[in-house]
PDB file of C-alpha atoms in Angstrom:
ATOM      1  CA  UNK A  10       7.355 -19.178  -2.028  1.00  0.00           C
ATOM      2  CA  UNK A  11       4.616 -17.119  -3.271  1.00  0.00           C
ATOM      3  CA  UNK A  12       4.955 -14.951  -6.572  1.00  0.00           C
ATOM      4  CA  UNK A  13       2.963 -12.373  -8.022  1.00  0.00           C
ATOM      5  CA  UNK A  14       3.125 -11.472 -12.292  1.00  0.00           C
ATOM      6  CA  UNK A  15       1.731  -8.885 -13.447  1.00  0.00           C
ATOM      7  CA  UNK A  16       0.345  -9.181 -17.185  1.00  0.00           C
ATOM      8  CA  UNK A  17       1.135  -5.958 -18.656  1.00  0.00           C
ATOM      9  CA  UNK A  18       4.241  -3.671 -17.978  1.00  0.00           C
ATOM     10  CA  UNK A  19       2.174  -1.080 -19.557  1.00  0.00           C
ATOM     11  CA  UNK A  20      -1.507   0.327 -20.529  1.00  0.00           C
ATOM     12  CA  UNK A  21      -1.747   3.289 -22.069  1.00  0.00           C
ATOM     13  CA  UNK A  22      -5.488   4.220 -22.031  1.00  0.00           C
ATOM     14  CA  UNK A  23      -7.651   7.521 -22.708  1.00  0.00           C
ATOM     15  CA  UNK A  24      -8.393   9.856 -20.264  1.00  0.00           C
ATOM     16  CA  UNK A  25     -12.500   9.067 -18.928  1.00  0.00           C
ATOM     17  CA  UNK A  26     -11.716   5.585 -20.384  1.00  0.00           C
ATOM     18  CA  UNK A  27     -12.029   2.770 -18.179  1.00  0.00           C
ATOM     19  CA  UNK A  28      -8.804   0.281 -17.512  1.00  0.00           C
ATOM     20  CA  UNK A  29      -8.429  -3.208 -16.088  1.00  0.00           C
ATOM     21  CA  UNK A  30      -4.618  -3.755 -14.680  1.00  0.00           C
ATOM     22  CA  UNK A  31      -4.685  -7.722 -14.162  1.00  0.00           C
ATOM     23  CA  UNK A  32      -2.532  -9.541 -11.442  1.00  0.00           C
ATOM     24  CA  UNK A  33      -2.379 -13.010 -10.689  1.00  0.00           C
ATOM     25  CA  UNK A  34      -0.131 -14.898  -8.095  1.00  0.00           C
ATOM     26  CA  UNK A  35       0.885 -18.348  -7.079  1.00  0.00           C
ATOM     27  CA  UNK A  36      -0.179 -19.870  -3.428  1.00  0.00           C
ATOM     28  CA  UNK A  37      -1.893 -22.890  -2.504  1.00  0.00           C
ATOM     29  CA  UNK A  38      -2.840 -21.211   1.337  1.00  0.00           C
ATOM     30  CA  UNK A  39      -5.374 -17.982   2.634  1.00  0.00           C
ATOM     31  CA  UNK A  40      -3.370 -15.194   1.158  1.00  0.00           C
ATOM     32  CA  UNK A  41      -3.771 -11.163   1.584  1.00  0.00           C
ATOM     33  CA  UNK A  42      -3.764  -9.111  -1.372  1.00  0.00           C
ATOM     34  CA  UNK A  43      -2.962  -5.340  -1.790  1.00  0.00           C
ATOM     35  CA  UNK A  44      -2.492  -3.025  -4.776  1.00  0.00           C
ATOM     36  CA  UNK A  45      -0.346  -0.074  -4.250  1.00  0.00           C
ATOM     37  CA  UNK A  46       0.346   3.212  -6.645  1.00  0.00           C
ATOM     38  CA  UNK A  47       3.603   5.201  -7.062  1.00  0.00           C
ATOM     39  CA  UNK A  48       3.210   8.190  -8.277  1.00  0.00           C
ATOM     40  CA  UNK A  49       6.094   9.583  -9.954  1.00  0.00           C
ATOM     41  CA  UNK A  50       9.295  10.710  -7.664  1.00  0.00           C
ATOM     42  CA  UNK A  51       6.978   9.086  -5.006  1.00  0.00           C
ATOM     43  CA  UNK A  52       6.755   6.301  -2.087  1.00  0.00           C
ATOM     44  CA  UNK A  53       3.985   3.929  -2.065  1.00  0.00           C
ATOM     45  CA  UNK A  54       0.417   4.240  -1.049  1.00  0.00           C
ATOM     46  CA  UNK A  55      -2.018   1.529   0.012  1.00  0.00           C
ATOM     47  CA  UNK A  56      -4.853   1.577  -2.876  1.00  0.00           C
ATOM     48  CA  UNK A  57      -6.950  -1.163  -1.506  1.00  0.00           C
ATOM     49  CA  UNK A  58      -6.931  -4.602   0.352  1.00  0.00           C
ATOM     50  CA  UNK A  59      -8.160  -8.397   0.097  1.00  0.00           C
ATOM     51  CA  UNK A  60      -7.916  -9.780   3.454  1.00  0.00           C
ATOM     52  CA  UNK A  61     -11.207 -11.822   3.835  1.00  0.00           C
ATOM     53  CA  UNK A  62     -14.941 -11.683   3.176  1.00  0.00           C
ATOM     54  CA  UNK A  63     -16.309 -10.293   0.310  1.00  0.00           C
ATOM     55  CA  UNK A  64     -14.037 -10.825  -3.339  1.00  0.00           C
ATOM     56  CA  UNK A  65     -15.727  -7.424  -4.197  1.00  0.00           C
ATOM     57  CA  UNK A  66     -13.273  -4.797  -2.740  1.00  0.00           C
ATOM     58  CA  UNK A  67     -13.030  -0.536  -3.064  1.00  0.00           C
ATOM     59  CA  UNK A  68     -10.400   1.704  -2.688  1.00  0.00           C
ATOM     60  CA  UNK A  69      -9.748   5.055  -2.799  1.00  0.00           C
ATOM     61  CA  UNK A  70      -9.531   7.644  -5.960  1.00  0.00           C
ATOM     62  CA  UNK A  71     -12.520   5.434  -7.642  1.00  0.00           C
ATOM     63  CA  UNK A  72     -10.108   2.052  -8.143  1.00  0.00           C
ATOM     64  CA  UNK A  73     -11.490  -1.301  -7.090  1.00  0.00           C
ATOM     65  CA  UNK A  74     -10.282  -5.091  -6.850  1.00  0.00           C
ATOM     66  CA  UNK A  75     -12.175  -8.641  -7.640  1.00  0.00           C
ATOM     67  CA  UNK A  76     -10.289 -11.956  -5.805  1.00  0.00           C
ATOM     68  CA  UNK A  77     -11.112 -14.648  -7.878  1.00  0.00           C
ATOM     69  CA  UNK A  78      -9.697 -17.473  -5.698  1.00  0.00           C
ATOM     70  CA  UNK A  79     -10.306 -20.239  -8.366  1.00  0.00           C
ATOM     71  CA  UNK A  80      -8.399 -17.962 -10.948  1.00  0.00           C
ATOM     72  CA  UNK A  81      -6.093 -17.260  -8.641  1.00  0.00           C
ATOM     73  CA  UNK A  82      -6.302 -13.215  -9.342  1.00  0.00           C
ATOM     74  CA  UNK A  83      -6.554  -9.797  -8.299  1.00  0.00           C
ATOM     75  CA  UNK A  84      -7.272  -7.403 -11.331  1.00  0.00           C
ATOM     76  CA  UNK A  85      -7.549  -3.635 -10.496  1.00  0.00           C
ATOM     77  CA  UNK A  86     -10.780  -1.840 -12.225  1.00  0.00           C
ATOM     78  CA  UNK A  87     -11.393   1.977 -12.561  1.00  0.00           C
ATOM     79  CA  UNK A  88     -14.564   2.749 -15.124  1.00  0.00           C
ATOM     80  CA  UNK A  89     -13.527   6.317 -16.009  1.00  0.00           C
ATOM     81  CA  UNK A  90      -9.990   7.214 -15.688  1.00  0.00           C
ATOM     82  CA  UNK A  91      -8.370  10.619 -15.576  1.00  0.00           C
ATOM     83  CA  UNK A  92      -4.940  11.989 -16.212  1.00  0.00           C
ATOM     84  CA  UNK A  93      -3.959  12.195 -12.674  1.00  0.00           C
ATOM     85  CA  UNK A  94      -4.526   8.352 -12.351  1.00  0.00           C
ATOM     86  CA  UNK A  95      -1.005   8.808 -14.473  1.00  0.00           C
ATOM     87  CA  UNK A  96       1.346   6.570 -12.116  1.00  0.00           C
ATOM     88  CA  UNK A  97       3.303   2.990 -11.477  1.00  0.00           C
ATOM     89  CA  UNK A  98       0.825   0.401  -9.898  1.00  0.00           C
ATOM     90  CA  UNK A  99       2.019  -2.964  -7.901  1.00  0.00           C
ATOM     91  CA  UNK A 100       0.195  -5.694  -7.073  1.00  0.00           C
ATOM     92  CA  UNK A 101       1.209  -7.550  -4.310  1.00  0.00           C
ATOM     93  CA  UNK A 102       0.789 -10.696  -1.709  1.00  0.00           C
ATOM     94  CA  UNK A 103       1.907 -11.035   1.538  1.00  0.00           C
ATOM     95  CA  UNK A 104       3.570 -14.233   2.889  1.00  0.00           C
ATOM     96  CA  UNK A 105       4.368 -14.378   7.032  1.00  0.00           C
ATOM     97  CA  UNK A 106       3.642 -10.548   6.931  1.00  0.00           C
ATOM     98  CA  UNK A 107       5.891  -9.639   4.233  1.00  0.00           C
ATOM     99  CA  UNK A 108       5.250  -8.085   0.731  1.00  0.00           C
ATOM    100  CA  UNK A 109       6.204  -9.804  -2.437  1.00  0.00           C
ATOM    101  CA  UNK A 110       5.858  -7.655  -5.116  1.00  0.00           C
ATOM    102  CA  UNK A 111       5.101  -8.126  -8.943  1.00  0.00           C
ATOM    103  CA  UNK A 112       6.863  -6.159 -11.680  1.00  0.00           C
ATOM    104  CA  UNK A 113       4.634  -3.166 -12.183  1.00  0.00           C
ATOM    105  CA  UNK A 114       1.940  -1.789 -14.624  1.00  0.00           C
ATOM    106  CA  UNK A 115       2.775   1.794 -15.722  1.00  0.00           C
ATOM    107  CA  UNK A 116      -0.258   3.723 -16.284  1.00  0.00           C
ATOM    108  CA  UNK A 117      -0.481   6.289 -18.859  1.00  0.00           C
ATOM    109  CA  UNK A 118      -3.117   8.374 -19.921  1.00  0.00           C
ATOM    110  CA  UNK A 119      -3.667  10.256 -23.063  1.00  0.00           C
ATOM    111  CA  UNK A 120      -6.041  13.315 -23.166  1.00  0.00           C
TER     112      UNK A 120
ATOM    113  CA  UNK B   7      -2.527   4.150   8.934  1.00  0.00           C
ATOM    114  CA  UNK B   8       0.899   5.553   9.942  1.00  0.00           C
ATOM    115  CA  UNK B   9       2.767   8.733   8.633  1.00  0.00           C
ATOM    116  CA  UNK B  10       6.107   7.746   8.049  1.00  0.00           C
ATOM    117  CA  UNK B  11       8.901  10.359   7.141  1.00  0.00           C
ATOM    118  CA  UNK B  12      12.662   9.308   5.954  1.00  0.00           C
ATOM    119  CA  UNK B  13      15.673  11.292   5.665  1.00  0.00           C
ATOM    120  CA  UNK B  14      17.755  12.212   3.321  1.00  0.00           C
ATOM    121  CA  UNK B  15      15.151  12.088   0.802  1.00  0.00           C
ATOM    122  CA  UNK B  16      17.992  11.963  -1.887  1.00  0.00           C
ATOM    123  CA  UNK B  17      22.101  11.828  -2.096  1.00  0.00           C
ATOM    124  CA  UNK B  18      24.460  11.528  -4.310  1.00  0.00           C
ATOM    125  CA  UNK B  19      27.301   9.721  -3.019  1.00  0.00           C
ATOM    126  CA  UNK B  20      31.160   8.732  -4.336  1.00  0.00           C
ATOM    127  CA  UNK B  21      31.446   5.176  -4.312  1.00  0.00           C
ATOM    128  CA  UNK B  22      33.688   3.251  -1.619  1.00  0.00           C
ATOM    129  CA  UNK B  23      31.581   5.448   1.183  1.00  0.00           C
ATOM    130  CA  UNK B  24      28.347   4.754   3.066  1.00  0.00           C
ATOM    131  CA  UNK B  25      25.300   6.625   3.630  1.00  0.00           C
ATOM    132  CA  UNK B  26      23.211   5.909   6.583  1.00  0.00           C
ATOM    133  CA  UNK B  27      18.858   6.139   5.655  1.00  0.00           C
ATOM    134  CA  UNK B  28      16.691   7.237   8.529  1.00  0.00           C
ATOM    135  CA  UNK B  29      13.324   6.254   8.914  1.00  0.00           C
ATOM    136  CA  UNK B  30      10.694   7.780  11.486  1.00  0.00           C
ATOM    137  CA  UNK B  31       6.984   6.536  12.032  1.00  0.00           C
ATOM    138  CA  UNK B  32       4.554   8.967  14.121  1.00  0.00           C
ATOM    139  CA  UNK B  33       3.053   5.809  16.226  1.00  0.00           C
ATOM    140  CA  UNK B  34       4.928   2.848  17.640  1.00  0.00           C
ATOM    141  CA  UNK B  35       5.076  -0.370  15.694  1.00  0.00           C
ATOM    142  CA  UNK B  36       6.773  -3.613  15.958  1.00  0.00           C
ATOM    143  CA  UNK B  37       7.395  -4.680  12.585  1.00  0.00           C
ATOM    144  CA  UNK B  38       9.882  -2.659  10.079  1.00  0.00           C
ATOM    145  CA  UNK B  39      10.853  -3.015   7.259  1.00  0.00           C
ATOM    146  CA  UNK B  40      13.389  -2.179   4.240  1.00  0.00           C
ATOM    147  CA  UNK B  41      13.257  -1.685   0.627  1.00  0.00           C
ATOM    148  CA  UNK B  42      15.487  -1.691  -2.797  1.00  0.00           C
ATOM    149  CA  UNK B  43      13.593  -0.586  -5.684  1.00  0.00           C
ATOM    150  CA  UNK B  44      16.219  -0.616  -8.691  1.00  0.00           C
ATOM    151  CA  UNK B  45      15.903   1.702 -11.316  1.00  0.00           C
ATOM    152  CA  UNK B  46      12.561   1.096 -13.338  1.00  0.00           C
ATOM    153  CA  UNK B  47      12.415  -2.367 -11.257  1.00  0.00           C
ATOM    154  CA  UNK B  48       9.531  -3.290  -8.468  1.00  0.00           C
ATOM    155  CA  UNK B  49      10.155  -3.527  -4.804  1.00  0.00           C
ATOM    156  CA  UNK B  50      12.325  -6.185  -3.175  1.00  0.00           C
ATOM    157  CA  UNK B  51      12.937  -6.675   0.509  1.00  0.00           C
ATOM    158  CA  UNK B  52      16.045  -6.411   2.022  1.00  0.00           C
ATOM    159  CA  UNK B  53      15.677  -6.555   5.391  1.00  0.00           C
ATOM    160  CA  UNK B  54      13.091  -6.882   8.260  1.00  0.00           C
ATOM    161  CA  UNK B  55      13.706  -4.940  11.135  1.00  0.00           C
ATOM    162  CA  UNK B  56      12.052  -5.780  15.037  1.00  0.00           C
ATOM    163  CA  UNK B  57      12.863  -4.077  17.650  1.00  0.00           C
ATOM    164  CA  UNK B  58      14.992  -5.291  20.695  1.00  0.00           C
ATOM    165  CA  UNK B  59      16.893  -7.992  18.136  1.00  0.00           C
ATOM    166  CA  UNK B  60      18.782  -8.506  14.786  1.00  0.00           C
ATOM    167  CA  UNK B  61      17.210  -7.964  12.081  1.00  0.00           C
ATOM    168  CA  UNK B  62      16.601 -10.487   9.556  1.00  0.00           C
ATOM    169  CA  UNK B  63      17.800 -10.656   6.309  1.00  0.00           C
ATOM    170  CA  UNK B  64      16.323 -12.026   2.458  1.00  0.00           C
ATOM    171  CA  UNK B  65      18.206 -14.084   0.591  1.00  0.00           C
ATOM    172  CA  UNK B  66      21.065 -11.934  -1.449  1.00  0.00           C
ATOM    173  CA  UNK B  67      21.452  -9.209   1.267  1.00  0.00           C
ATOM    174  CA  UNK B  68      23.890  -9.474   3.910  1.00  0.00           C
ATOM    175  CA  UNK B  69      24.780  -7.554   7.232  1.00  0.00           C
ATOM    176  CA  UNK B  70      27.668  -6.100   6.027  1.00  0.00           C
ATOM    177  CA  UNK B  71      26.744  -3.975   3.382  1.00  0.00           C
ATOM    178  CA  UNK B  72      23.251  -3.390   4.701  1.00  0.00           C
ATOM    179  CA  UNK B  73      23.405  -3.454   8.646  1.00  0.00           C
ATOM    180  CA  UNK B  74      20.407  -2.216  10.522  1.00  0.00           C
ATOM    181  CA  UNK B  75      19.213  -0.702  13.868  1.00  0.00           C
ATOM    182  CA  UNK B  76      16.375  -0.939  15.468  1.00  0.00           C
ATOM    183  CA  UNK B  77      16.367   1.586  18.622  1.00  0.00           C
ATOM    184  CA  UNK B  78      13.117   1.535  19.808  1.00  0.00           C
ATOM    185  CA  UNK B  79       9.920   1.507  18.265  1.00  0.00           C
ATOM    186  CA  UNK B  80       9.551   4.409  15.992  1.00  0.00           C
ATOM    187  CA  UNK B  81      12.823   4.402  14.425  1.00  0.00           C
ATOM    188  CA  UNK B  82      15.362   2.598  12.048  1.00  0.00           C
ATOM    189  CA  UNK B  83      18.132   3.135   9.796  1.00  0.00           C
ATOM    190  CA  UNK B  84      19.816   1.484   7.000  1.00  0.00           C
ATOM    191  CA  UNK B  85      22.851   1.831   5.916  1.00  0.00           C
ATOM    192  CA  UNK B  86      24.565   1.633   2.696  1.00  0.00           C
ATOM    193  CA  UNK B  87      27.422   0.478   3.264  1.00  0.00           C
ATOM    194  CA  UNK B  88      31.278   0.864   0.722  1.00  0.00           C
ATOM    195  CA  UNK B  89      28.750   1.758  -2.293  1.00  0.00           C
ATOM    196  CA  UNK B  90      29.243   0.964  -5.989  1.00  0.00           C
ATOM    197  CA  UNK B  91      27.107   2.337  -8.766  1.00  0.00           C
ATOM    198  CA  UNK B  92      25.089  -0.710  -8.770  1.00  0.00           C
ATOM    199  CA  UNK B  93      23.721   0.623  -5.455  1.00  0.00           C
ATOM    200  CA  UNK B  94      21.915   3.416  -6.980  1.00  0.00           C
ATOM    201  CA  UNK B  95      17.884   2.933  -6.067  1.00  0.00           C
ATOM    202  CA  UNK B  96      15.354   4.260  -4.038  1.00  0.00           C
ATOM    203  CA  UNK B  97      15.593   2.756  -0.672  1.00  0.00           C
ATOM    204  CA  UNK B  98      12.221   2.561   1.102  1.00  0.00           C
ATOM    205  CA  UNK B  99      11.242   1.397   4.867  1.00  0.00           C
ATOM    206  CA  UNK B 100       7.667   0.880   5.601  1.00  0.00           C
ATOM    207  CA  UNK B 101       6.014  -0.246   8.891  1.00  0.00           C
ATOM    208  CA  UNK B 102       3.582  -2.899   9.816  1.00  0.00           C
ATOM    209  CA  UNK B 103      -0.119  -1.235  11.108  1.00  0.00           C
ATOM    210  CA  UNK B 104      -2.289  -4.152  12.320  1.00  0.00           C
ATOM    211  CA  UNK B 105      -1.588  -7.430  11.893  1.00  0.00           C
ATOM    212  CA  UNK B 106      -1.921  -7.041   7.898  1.00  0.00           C
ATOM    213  CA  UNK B 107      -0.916  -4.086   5.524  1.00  0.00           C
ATOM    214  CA  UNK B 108       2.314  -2.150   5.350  1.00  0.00           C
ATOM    215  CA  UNK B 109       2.751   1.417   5.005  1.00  0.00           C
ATOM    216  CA  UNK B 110       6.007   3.343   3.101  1.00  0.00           C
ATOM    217  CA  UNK B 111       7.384   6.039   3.384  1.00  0.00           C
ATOM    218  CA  UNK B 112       8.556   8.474   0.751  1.00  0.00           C
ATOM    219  CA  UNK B 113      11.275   6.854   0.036  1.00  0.00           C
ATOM    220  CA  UNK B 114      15.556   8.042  -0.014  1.00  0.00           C
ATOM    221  CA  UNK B 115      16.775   8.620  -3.870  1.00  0.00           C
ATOM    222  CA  UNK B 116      20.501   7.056  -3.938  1.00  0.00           C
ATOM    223  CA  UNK B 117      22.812   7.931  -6.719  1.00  0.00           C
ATOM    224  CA  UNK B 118      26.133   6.463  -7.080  1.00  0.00           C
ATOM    225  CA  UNK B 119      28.835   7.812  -9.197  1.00  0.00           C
TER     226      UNK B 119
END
């Protein structure tokens, strides 16, 4: 079965700064990638993709995503953060079309 | 993308009774699925849910405390069934668009006293 850890449970980082939230996972076959945010008292929304093609991929509200197949990871960029960027983040992998989940990287930004 | 509403969007329930989630999606899809996310825990999946048959199951969750239906193709429920405290999470379904990304819906807010 496919896992997914995320490396920090938190980041606190300063507002404009920018902020790397790292994710590996475990799988030895093709594998999709996503990265969702929760904003508090919130569902989930889709930040960006992996599914094939370039390792190089964007999202929306600035974020982006490297796949780095030999490293077997996923990290989440954004170069200038702001306070609104303030949420939960989950990286995740999908396996015969469903989602397995890491733990979470709480966001938080100080002004 | 899909726009996917569920109902209640909170409760607060006694234990020993059940409380039945509704989830609604604006297109039809095939795949469904449901949620647990356990206070200040990440997402696990409980159950997926295709229309026309039962739905399936992860390890740890069982029919009776969590059946599902499937009526057609733009809407599920979940219920919650005989509830303990150790219930209390936000439940959330999301839907399969494409062959490849899931998306969720706001999610139901379950406290158990």
């Amino acid at each position: 079965a496919q896992s997914v850890t995320q490396l920090d449970s938190q980041v606190p980082v300063f507002e404009e700064a920018p902020v790397e939230l790292r994710c590996n996972y475990s799988s030895s076959v093709s594998v999709y990638l996503f990265w969702y945010v929760q904003y508090p008292n919130q569902g989930l929304q889709l930040l960006l993709k992996y599914l094939s093609g370039s390792t190089l991929v964007k999202g929306i509200n600035g974020f982006e995503a490297e796949f780095n197949k030999s490293q077997t990871s996923f990290h989440l960029r954004k170069p200038s953060v702001h306070i609104s960027d303030t949420a939960e983040y989950f990286c995740a992998v999908s396996e015969a079309q469903k989602l397995v989940f890491g733990q979470g990287t709480r966001l938080t930004i100080n002004p | 993308s899909a726009v996917i509403s569920q109902k209640p969007s909170r409760d607060i329930c006694q234990r020993g009774t059940s409380l039945t989630i509704q989830c609604q999606v604006d297109s039809q899809v095939t795949m469904m699925f449901w949620y647990r996310q356990q206070p200040g825990q990440s997402l696990t999946l409980i159950a997926t849910a295709n229309q026309g048959s039962e739905a399936t199951y992860e390890s740890g969750f069982v029919i009776d405390k969590f059946p599902i239906s499937r009526p057609n193709l733009t809407f599920s429920t979940l219920t919650v069934s005989n509830m303990s405290p150790e219930d209390s999470s936000i439940y959330l379904c999301s839907v399969l668009a494409g062959a490849d990304t899931q998306y969720f819906g706001p999610g139901t807010r379950l406290t158990v006293l």
